[in-house]
CSV table of C-alpha atoms in Angstrom, one decimal:
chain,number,residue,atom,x,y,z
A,253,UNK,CA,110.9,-17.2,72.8
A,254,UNK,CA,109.6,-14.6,70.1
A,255,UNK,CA,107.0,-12.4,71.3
A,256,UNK,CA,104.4,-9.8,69.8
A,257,UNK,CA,104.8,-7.6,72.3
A,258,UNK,CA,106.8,-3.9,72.4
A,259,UNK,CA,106.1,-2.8,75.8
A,260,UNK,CA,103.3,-0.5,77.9
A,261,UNK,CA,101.1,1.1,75.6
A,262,UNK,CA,98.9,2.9,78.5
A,263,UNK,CA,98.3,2.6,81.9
A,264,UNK,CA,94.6,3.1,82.8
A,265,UNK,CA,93.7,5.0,86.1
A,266,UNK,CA,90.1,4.9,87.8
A,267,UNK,CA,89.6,8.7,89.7
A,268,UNK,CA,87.0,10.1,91.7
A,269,UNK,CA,86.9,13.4,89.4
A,270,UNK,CA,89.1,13.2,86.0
A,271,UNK,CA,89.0,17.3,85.5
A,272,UNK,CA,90.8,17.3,88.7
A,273,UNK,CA,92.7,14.3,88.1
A,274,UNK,CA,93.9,15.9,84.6
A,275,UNK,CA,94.8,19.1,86.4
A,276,UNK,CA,97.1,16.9,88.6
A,277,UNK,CA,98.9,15.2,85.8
A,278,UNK,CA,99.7,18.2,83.9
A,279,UNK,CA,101.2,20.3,86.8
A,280,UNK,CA,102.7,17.5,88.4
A,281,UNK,CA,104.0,15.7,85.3
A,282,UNK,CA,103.4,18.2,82.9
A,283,UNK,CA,101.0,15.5,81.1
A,284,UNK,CA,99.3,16.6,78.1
A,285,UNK,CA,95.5,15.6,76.9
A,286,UNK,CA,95.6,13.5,73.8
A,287,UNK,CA,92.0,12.8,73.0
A,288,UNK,CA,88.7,12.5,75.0
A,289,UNK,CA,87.1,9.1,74.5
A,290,UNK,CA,83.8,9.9,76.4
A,291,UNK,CA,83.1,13.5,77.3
A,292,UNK,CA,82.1,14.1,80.8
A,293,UNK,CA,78.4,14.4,80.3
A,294,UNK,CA,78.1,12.5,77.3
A,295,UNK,CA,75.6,9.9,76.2
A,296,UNK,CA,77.9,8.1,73.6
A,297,UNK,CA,78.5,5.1,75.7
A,298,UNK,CA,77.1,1.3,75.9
A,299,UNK,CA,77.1,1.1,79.8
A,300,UNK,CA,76.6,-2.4,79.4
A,301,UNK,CA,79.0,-3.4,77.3
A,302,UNK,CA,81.2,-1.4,79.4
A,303,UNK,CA,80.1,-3.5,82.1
A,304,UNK,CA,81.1,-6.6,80.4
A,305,UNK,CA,84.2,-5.1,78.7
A,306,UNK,CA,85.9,-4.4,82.1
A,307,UNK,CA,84.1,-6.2,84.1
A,308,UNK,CA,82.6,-3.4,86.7
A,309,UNK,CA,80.0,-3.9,89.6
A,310,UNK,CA,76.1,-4.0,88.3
A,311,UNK,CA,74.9,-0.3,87.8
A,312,UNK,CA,78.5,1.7,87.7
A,313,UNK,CA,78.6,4.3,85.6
A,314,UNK,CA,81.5,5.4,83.0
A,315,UNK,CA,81.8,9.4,83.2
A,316,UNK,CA,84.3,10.4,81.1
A,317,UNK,CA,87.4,8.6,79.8
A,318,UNK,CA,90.5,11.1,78.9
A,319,UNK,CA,94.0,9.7,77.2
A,320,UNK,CA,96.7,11.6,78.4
A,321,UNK,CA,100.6,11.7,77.5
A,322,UNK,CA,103.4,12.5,79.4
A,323,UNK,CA,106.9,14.1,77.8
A,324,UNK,CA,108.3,10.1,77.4
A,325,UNK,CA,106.7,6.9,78.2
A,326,UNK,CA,103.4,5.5,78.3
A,327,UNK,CA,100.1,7.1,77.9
A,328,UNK,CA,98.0,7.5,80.9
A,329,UNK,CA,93.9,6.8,80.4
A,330,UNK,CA,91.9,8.5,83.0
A,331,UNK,CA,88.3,6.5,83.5
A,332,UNK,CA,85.8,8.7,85.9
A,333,UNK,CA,83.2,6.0,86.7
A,334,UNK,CA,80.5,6.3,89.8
A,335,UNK,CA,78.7,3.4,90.8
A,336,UNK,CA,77.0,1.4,93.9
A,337,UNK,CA,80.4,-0.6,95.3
A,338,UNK,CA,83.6,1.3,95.0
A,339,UNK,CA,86.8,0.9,96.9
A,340,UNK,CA,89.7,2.6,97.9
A,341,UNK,CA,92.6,2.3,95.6
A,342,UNK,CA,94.7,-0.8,96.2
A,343,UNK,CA,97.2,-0.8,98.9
A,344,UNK,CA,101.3,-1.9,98.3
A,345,UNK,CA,100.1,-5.4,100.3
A,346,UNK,CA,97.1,-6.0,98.2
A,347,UNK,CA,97.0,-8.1,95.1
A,348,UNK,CA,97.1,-6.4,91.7
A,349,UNK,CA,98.6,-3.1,90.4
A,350,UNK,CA,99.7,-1.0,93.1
A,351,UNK,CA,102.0,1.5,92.4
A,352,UNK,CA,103.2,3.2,89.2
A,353,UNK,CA,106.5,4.7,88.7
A,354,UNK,CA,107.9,7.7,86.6
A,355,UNK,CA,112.2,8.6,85.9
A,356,UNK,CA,112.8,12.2,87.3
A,357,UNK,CA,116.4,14.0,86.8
A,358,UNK,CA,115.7,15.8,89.6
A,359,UNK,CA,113.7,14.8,93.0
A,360,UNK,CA,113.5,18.4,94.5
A,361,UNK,CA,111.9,19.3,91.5
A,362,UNK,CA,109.8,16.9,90.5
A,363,UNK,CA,108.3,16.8,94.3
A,364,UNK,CA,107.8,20.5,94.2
A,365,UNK,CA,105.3,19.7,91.6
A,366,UNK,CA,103.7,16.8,92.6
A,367,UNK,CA,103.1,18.7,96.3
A,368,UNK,CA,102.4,21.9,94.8
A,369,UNK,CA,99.4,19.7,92.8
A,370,UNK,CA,97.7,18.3,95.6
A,371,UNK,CA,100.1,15.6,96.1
A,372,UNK,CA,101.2,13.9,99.4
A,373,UNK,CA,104.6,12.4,99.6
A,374,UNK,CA,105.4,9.3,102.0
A,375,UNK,CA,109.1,9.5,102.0
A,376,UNK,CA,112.0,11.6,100.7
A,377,UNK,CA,113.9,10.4,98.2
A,378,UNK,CA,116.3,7.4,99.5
A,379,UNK,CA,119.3,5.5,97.8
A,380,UNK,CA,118.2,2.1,96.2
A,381,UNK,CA,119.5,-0.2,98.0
A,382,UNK,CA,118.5,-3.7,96.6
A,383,UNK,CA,121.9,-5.1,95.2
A,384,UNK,CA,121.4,-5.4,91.6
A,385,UNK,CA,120.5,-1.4,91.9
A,386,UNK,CA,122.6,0.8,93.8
A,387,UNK,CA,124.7,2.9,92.1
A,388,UNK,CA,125.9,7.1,92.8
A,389,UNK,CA,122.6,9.1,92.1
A,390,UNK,CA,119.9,6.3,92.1
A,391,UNK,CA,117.6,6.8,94.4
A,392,UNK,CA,113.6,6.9,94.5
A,393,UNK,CA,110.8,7.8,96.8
A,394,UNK,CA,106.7,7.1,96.7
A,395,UNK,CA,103.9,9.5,97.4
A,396,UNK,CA,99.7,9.5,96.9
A,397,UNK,CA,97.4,11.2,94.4
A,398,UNK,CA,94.9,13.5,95.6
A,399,UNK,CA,92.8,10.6,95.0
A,400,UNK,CA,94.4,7.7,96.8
A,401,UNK,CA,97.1,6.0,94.0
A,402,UNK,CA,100.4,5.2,95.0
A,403,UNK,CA,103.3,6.7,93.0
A,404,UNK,CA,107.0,6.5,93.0
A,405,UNK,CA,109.6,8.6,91.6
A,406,UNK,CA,112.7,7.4,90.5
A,407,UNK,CA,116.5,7.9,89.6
A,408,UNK,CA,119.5,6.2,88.1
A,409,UNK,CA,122.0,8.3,86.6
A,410,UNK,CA,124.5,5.8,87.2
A,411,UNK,CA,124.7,2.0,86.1
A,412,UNK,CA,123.3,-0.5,88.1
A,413,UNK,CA,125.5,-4.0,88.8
A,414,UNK,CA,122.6,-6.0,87.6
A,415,UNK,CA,123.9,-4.8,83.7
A,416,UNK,CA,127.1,-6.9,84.7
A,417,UNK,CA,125.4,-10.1,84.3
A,418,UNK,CA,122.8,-9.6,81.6
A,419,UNK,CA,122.6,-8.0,78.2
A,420,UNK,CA,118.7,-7.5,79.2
A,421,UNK,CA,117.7,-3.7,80.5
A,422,UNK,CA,115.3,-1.7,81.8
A,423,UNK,CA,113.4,0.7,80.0
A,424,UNK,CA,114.7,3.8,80.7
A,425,UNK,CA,113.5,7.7,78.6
């Protein structure tokens, strides 16, 4: 089947504050603001349409909305919205996104970072151990934004045995 589409333009990110939230992604991840859609502050925004575009709750508010790049991969939009019924970000066991991932060469490093930003991490990093991914050096681990989402480093210097049985791959920087 032909297809249209070339892969993850963006991810986008709801936060509680995006100046902090910027501040975590460029000294954990050494992100880098692109553009400012909406300005924190500003007036240049249809609420409503907003509202309908995204589908929020009645009466939330859009903030500020920030594009962000990292040094490979896809772009990260930060939306700060405030309104009457907000939750917590999504839990592994709940439906929808839950978790994003980003290739590290090195875990001690990258952790270092993400700690030293305001990050928590859940685990150390482990082997993969799912059979199509093992392999010397491939290895991940998950930790938590300051503000709640769930993200997971990851590692594979060496092949994995699932590129024994298809030409298909994944992205990798």
């Amino acid at each position: 089947m032909k297809t249209t589409v070339r892969g993850i333009d963006h991810i986008g990110i709801t936060v509680p504050d995006i100046e902090q939230a910027t501040l975590f992604f460029e000294k954990a991840f050494g992100a880098q603001v692109i553009y400012c859609s909406v300005e924190p502050g500003s007036q240049n925004i249809d609420h409503t349409a907003q509202q309908h575009t995204l589908r929020l709750f009645p009466g939330t508010k859009i903030r500020a909305i920030r594009m962000l790049c990292l040094p490979s991969g896809p772009g990260i939009e930060l939306f700060e919205m405030h309104g009457p019924e907000q939750g917590h970000p999504a839990r592994a066991s709940d439906f929808g996104l839950q978790h994003f991932a980003l290739y590290v060469d090195d875990f001690s490093q990258a952790i270092a970072a993400f700690t030293d930003a305001g990050g928590k991490m859940f685990t150390e990093p482990k082997p993969l151990t799912f059979p199509d991914e093992q392999g010397e050096g491939n290895a991940f681990c998950y930790g938590q934004t300051p503000w709640g989402s769930v993200v997971e480093l990851i590692s594979w210097p060496s092949p994995m045995p699932y590129e024994k049985k298809t030409t298909l791959r994944r992205w990798k920087p």
